[in-house]
mmCIF file of the C-alpha atoms, coordinates in Angstrom:
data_MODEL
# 
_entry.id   MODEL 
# 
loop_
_atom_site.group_PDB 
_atom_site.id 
_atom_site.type_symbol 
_atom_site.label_atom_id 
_atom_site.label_alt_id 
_atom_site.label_comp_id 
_atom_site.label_asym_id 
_atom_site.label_entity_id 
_atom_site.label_seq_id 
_atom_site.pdbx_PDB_ins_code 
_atom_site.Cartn_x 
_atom_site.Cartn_y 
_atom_site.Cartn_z 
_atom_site.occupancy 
_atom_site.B_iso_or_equiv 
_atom_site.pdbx_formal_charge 
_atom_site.auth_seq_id 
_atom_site.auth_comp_id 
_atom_site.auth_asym_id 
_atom_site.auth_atom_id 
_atom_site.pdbx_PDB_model_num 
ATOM 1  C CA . UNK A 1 1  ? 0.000   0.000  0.000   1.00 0.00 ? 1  UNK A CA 1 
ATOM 2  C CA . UNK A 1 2  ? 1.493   3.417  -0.589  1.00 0.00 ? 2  UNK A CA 1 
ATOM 3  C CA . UNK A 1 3  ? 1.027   6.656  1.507   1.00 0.00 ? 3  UNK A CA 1 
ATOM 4  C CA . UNK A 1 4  ? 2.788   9.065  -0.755  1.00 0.00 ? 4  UNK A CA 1 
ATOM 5  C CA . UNK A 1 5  ? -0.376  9.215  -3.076  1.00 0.00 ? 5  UNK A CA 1 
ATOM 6  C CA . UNK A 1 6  ? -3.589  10.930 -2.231  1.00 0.00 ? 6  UNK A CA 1 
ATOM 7  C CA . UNK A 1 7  ? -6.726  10.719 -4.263  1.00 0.00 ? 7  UNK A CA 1 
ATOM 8  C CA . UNK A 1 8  ? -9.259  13.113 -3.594  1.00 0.00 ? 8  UNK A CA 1 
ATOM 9  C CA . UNK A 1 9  ? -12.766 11.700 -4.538  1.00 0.00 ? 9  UNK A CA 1 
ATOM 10 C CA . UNK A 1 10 ? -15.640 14.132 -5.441  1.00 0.00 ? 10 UNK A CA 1 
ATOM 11 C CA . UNK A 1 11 ? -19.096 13.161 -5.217  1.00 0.00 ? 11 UNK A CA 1 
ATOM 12 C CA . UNK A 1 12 ? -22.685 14.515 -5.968  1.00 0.00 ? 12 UNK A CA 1 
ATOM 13 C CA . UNK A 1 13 ? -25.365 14.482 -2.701  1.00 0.00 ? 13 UNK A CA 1 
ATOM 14 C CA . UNK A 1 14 ? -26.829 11.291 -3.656  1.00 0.00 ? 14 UNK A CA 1 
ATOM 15 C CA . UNK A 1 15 ? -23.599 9.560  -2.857  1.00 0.00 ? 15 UNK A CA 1 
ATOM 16 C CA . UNK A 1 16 ? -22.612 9.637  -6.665  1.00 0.00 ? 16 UNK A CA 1 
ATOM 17 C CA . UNK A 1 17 ? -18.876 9.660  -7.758  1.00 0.00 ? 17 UNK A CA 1 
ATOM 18 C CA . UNK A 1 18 ? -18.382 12.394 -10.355 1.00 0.00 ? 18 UNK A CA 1 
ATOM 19 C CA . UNK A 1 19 ? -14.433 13.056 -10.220 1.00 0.00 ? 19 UNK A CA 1 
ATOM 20 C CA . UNK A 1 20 ? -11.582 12.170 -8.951  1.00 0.00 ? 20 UNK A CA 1 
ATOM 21 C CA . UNK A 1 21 ? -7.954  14.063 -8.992  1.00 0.00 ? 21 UNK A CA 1 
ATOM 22 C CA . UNK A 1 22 ? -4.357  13.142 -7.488  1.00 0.00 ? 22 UNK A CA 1 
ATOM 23 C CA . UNK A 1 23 ? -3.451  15.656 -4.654  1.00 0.00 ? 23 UNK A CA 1 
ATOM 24 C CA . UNK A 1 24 ? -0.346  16.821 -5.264  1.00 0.00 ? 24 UNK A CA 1 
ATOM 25 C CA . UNK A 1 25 ? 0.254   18.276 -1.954  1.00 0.00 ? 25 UNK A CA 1 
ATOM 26 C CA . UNK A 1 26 ? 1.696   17.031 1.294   1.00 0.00 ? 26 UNK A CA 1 
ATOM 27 C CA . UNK A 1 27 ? 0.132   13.897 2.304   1.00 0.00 ? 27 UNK A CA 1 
ATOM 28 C CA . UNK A 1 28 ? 0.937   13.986 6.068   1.00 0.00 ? 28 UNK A CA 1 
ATOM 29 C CA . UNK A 1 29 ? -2.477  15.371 6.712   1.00 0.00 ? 29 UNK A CA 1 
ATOM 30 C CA . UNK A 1 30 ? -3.879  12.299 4.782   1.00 0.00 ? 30 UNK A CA 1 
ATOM 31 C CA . UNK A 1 31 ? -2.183  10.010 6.688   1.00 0.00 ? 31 UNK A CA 1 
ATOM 32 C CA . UNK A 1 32 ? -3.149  11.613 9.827   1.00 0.00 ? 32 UNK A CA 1 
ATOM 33 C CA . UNK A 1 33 ? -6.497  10.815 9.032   1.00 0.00 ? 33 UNK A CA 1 
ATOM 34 C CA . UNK A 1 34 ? -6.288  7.921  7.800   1.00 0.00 ? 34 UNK A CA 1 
ATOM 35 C CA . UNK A 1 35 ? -4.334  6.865  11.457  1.00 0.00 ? 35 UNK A CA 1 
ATOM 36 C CA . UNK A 1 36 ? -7.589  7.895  13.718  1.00 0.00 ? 36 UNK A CA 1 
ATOM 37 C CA . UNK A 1 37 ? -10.233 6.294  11.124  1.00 0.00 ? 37 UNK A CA 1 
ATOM 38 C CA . UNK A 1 38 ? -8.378  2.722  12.039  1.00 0.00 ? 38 UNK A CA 1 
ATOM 39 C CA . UNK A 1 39 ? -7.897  3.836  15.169  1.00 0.00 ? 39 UNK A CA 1 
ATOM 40 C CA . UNK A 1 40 ? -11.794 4.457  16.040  1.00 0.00 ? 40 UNK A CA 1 
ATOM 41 C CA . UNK A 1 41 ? -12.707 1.767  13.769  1.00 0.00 ? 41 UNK A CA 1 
ATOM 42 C CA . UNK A 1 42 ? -14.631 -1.669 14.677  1.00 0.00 ? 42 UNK A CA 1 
ATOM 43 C CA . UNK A 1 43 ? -15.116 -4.938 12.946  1.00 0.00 ? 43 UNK A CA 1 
ATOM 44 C CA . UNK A 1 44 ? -17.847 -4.992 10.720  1.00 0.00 ? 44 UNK A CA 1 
ATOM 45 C CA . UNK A 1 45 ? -19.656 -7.741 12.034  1.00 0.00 ? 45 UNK A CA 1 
ATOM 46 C CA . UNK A 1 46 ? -19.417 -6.045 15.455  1.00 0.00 ? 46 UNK A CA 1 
ATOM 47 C CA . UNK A 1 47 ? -20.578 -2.617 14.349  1.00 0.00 ? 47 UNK A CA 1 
ATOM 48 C CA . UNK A 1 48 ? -23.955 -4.073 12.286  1.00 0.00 ? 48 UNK A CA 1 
ATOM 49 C CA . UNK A 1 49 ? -24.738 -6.640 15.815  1.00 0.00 ? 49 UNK A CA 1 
ATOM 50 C CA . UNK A 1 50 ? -27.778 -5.659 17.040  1.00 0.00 ? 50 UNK A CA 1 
# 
């Protein structure tokens, strides 16, 4: 998997993909993010349990 590539994905209200476009800018912020979504994350099977 890489981290030196960001995609930035655009999308229309309705959850549509209409674009997409390499980032050419620093990715640490990317990364960042990406860090606390896996860190706040929970199995799938746990998070649809009712």
């Amino acid at each position: 998997m890489s981290e030196s590539i960001v995609v930035l994905m655009h999308y229309e209200a309705d959850g549509t993909q209409i674009s997409r476009e390499v980032y050419e800018g620093d990715p640490a912020p990317f990364i960042e993010y990406q860090r606390i979504a896996v860190a706040e994350s929970v199995p799938f099977l746990e998070y649809v349990k009712e």
